[in-house]
């Protein structure tokens, strides 16, 4: 059974360079921010390179930032660009503390990398776990285009009612 506290999905706190502790909580909004930045929640776990050959700090700051969003925490500021085809892409998300506008990236300590990784892993895992357990939500049904059958609620733009061949359209009055 999932309790209301489980749905908060808190997994730990991170300590910032100014000594404040910020709890990480991956709400629906936080998970949406991660999807927007990385493409999927699954890609988040692959975003951090622990070998030292690739990016670790930037993706980690993004992941931690999403977990700090909420009342009394940090606010996301999204930087995006539009390509030549008109498609918008998220370039970066900067997280600023609501109380003083300080940037989260400036408050993270590289020496606490292990603490940050443990905290976000626990919080993210708990968020996904609490949402996957039966929390009363009905399962999502998917419909494959072209395979709509008897469960159809009625006519749609692809299904038109039949008209007899003797039907003549009404005059427009002109």
mmCIF file of C-alpha atoms in Angstrom:
data_model
loop_
_atom_site.group_PDB
_atom_site.id
_atom_site.type_symbol
_atom_site.label_atom_id
_atom_site.label_comp_id
_atom_site.label_asym_id
_atom_site.label_seq_id
_atom_site.Cartn_x
_atom_site.Cartn_y
_atom_site.Cartn_z
ATOM 1 C CA UNK A 1 0.000 0.000 0.000
ATOM 2 C CA UNK A 2 1.319 3.437 -0.931
ATOM 3 C CA UNK A 3 0.820 6.178 1.622
ATOM 4 C CA UNK A 4 0.681 9.905 0.996
ATOM 5 C CA UNK A 5 4.180 10.215 2.413
ATOM 6 C CA UNK A 6 5.475 7.678 -0.107
ATOM 7 C CA UNK A 7 4.172 9.820 -2.942
ATOM 8 C CA UNK A 8 6.388 12.699 -1.819
ATOM 9 C CA UNK A 9 9.291 10.562 -3.007
ATOM 10 C CA UNK A 10 11.932 12.190 -0.845
ATOM 11 C CA UNK A 11 15.151 10.257 -0.863
ATOM 12 C CA UNK A 12 17.680 12.411 0.862
ATOM 13 C CA UNK A 13 19.109 15.857 1.062
ATOM 14 C CA UNK A 14 22.124 17.520 -0.482
ATOM 15 C CA UNK A 15 24.359 19.948 1.376
ATOM 16 C CA UNK A 16 25.223 23.126 -0.483
ATOM 17 C CA UNK A 17 28.420 25.173 -0.138
ATOM 18 C CA UNK A 18 26.601 27.762 1.993
ATOM 19 C CA UNK A 19 25.748 25.044 4.514
ATOM 20 C CA UNK A 20 22.058 24.724 3.688
ATOM 21 C CA UNK A 21 20.537 21.285 3.242
ATOM 22 C CA UNK A 22 18.088 20.875 0.396
ATOM 23 C CA UNK A 23 15.779 17.852 0.299
ATOM 24 C CA UNK A 24 15.416 16.166 -3.077
ATOM 25 C CA UNK A 25 11.881 15.341 -4.185
ATOM 26 C CA UNK A 26 11.020 14.170 -7.665
ATOM 27 C CA UNK A 27 7.468 15.329 -8.215
ATOM 28 C CA UNK A 28 5.631 14.961 -11.512
ATOM 29 C CA UNK A 29 6.960 18.397 -12.502
ATOM 30 C CA UNK A 30 10.523 17.383 -11.662
ATOM 31 C CA UNK A 31 10.233 14.218 -13.722
ATOM 32 C CA UNK A 32 8.829 16.241 -16.644
ATOM 33 C CA UNK A 33 11.827 18.589 -16.425
ATOM 34 C CA UNK A 34 14.183 15.603 -16.564
ATOM 35 C CA UNK A 35 12.345 14.218 -19.592
ATOM 36 C CA UNK A 36 12.536 17.608 -21.302
ATOM 37 C CA UNK A 37 16.271 17.848 -20.686
ATOM 38 C CA UNK A 38 17.357 14.239 -21.296
ATOM 39 C CA UNK A 39 14.612 12.846 -23.537
ATOM 40 C CA UNK A 40 13.378 10.221 -21.075
ATOM 41 C CA UNK A 41 13.638 9.294 -17.426
ATOM 42 C CA UNK A 42 15.613 6.201 -18.451
ATOM 43 C CA UNK A 43 18.184 8.400 -20.193
ATOM 44 C CA UNK A 44 18.779 10.255 -16.914
ATOM 45 C CA UNK A 45 20.546 7.241 -15.437
ATOM 46 C CA UNK A 46 22.808 6.998 -18.492
ATOM 47 C CA UNK A 47 23.578 10.740 -18.567
ATOM 48 C CA UNK A 48 26.289 10.657 -15.926
ATOM 49 C CA UNK A 49 29.616 9.175 -16.983
ATOM 50 C CA UNK A 50 31.335 7.676 -13.966
ATOM 51 C CA UNK A 51 34.464 6.691 -15.939
ATOM 52 C CA UNK A 52 35.798 10.243 -16.074
ATOM 53 C CA UNK A 53 35.877 10.190 -19.874
ATOM 54 C CA UNK A 54 32.596 12.072 -20.327
ATOM 55 C CA UNK A 55 30.268 14.588 -18.721
ATOM 56 C CA UNK A 56 29.344 14.095 -15.083
ATOM 57 C CA UNK A 57 28.996 17.490 -13.394
ATOM 58 C CA UNK A 58 26.595 19.142 -15.864
ATOM 59 C CA UNK A 59 24.108 16.259 -15.990
ATOM 60 C CA UNK A 60 24.336 15.806 -12.209
ATOM 61 C CA UNK A 61 23.535 19.497 -11.663
ATOM 62 C CA UNK A 62 20.484 19.110 -13.930
ATOM 63 C CA UNK A 63 19.288 16.006 -12.084
ATOM 64 C CA UNK A 64 19.766 17.545 -8.652
ATOM 65 C CA UNK A 65 18.162 20.787 -9.827
ATOM 66 C CA UNK A 66 14.970 19.026 -10.884
ATOM 67 C CA UNK A 67 14.738 17.443 -7.434
ATOM 68 C CA UNK A 68 14.958 20.842 -5.704
ATOM 69 C CA UNK A 69 12.008 22.375 -7.567
ATOM 70 C CA UNK A 70 9.049 23.258 -5.406
ATOM 71 C CA UNK A 71 7.849 25.534 -2.639
ATOM 72 C CA UNK A 72 10.796 27.027 -0.775
ATOM 73 C CA UNK A 73 13.280 25.448 -3.160
ATOM 74 C CA UNK A 74 14.611 26.323 -6.564
ATOM 75 C CA UNK A 75 12.888 27.530 -9.717
ATOM 76 C CA UNK A 76 13.842 26.251 -13.196
ATOM 77 C CA UNK A 77 14.766 28.763 -15.903
ATOM 78 C CA UNK A 78 14.687 27.042 -19.276
ATOM 79 C CA UNK A 79 16.985 28.074 -22.118
ATOM 80 C CA UNK A 80 15.826 26.801 -25.456
ATOM 81 C CA UNK A 81 16.585 27.379 -29.100
ATOM 82 C CA UNK A 82 14.656 26.917 -32.303
ATOM 83 C CA UNK A 83 16.260 25.125 -35.227
ATOM 84 C CA UNK A 84 15.812 26.028 -38.905
ATOM 85 C CA UNK A 85 12.763 23.740 -39.143
ATOM 86 C CA UNK A 86 11.042 25.572 -36.280
ATOM 87 C CA UNK A 87 11.503 22.783 -33.729
ATOM 88 C CA UNK A 88 12.274 23.935 -30.196
ATOM 89 C CA UNK A 89 15.047 22.214 -28.216
ATOM 90 C CA UNK A 90 15.971 22.548 -24.551
ATOM 91 C CA UNK A 91 19.555 23.757 -24.408
ATOM 92 C CA UNK A 92 19.891 24.097 -20.653
ATOM 93 C CA UNK A 93 17.895 24.463 -17.478
ATOM 94 C CA UNK A 94 19.305 26.785 -14.825
ATOM 95 C CA UNK A 95 17.966 26.433 -11.287
ATOM 96 C CA UNK A 96 17.779 29.552 -9.090
ATOM 97 C CA UNK A 97 16.902 29.616 -5.415
ATOM 98 C CA UNK A 98 13.603 31.381 -4.850
ATOM 99 C CA UNK A 99 14.703 33.243 -1.734
ATOM 100 C CA UNK A 100 17.839 34.945 -3.064
ATOM 101 C CA UNK A 101 18.213 34.033 -6.762
ATOM 102 C CA UNK A 102 21.450 32.100 -6.188
ATOM 103 C CA UNK A 103 22.234 29.597 -8.936
ATOM 104 C CA UNK A 104 22.261 25.983 -7.812
ATOM 105 C CA UNK A 105 25.376 25.232 -9.896
ATOM 106 C CA UNK A 106 27.306 27.813 -7.853
ATOM 107 C CA UNK A 107 26.176 26.166 -4.608
ATOM 108 C CA UNK A 108 27.103 22.578 -5.451
ATOM 109 C CA UNK A 109 30.426 21.277 -4.098
ATOM 110 C CA UNK A 110 32.430 18.951 -6.391
ATOM 111 C CA UNK A 111 33.841 17.293 -3.271
ATOM 112 C CA UNK A 112 30.363 16.019 -2.394
ATOM 113 C CA UNK A 113 29.832 14.184 -5.687
ATOM 114 C CA UNK A 114 29.251 10.826 -3.964
ATOM 115 C CA UNK A 115 26.726 12.363 -1.524
ATOM 116 C CA UNK A 116 24.852 13.993 -4.399
ATOM 117 C CA UNK A 117 24.796 10.798 -6.441
ATOM 118 C CA UNK A 118 23.487 8.732 -3.508
ATOM 119 C CA UNK A 119 20.830 11.332 -2.666
ATOM 120 C CA UNK A 120 19.461 11.695 -6.190
ATOM 121 C CA UNK A 121 19.589 7.930 -6.831
ATOM 122 C CA UNK A 122 17.553 7.266 -3.680
ATOM 123 C CA UNK A 123 15.051 10.067 -4.366
ATOM 124 C CA UNK A 124 14.594 9.254 -8.051
ATOM 125 C CA UNK A 125 14.270 5.539 -7.336
ATOM 126 C CA UNK A 126 11.702 6.221 -4.659
ATOM 127 C CA UNK A 127 9.719 8.554 -6.935
ATOM 128 C CA UNK A 128 9.545 6.000 -9.717
ATOM 129 C CA UNK A 129 8.794 3.177 -7.291
ATOM 130 C CA UNK A 130 5.932 5.034 -5.622
ATOM 131 C CA UNK A 131 4.366 5.834 -8.979
ATOM 132 C CA UNK A 132 4.674 2.280 -10.283
ATOM 133 C CA UNK A 133 3.006 0.717 -7.239
ATOM 134 C CA UNK A 134 -0.777 0.603 -7.271
ATOM 135 C CA UNK A 135 -1.695 4.137 -6.279
ATOM 136 C CA UNK A 136 -5.263 3.969 -7.520
ATOM 137 C CA UNK A 137 -4.583 5.212 -11.020
ATOM 138 C CA UNK A 138 -6.184 3.338 -13.856
ATOM 139 C CA UNK A 139 -3.801 1.793 -16.371
ATOM 140 C CA UNK A 140 -3.212 3.851 -19.485
ATOM 141 C CA UNK A 141 -4.656 2.353 -22.643
ATOM 142 C CA UNK A 142 -2.983 2.923 -25.958
ATOM 143 C CA UNK A 143 -4.701 2.855 -29.322
ATOM 144 C CA UNK A 144 -2.862 1.966 -32.489
ATOM 145 C CA UNK A 145 -4.030 4.147 -35.403
ATOM 146 C CA UNK A 146 -6.187 2.174 -37.821
ATOM 147 C CA UNK A 147 -7.100 -0.470 -35.251
ATOM 148 C CA UNK A 148 -10.047 1.304 -33.605
ATOM 149 C CA UNK A 149 -12.809 -1.279 -33.240
ATOM 150 C CA UNK A 150 -16.108 -1.753 -31.420
ATOM 151 C CA UNK A 151 -14.899 0.314 -28.449
ATOM 152 C CA UNK A 152 -15.135 3.449 -30.599
ATOM 153 C CA UNK A 153 -17.287 6.174 -29.015
ATOM 154 C CA UNK A 154 -18.768 7.104 -32.400
ATOM 155 C CA UNK A 155 -17.982 8.723 -35.673
ATOM 156 C CA UNK A 156 -14.741 10.624 -36.088
ATOM 157 C CA UNK A 157 -13.095 12.516 -38.898
ATOM 158 C CA UNK A 158 -11.969 9.232 -40.413
ATOM 159 C CA UNK A 159 -15.422 7.599 -40.199
ATOM 160 C CA UNK A 160 -18.216 9.358 -42.065
ATOM 161 C CA UNK A 161 -21.876 8.314 -42.039
ATOM 162 C CA UNK A 162 -23.190 6.887 -45.301
ATOM 163 C CA UNK A 163 -25.325 9.093 -47.527
ATOM 164 C CA UNK A 164 -27.699 7.669 -50.158
ATOM 165 C CA UNK A 165 -26.629 8.257 -53.751
ATOM 166 C CA UNK A 166 -29.954 10.020 -54.420
ATOM 167 C CA UNK A 167 -29.160 12.704 -51.829
ATOM 168 C CA UNK A 168 -29.040 16.224 -53.224
ATOM 169 C CA UNK A 169 -27.364 18.960 -51.193
ATOM 170 C CA UNK A 170 -29.597 21.786 -49.973
ATOM 171 C CA UNK A 171 -29.548 25.046 -51.868
ATOM 172 C CA UNK A 172 -27.487 27.837 -50.387
ATOM 173 C CA UNK A 173 -30.304 30.261 -50.997
ATOM 174 C CA UNK A 174 -28.498 32.158 -53.728
#
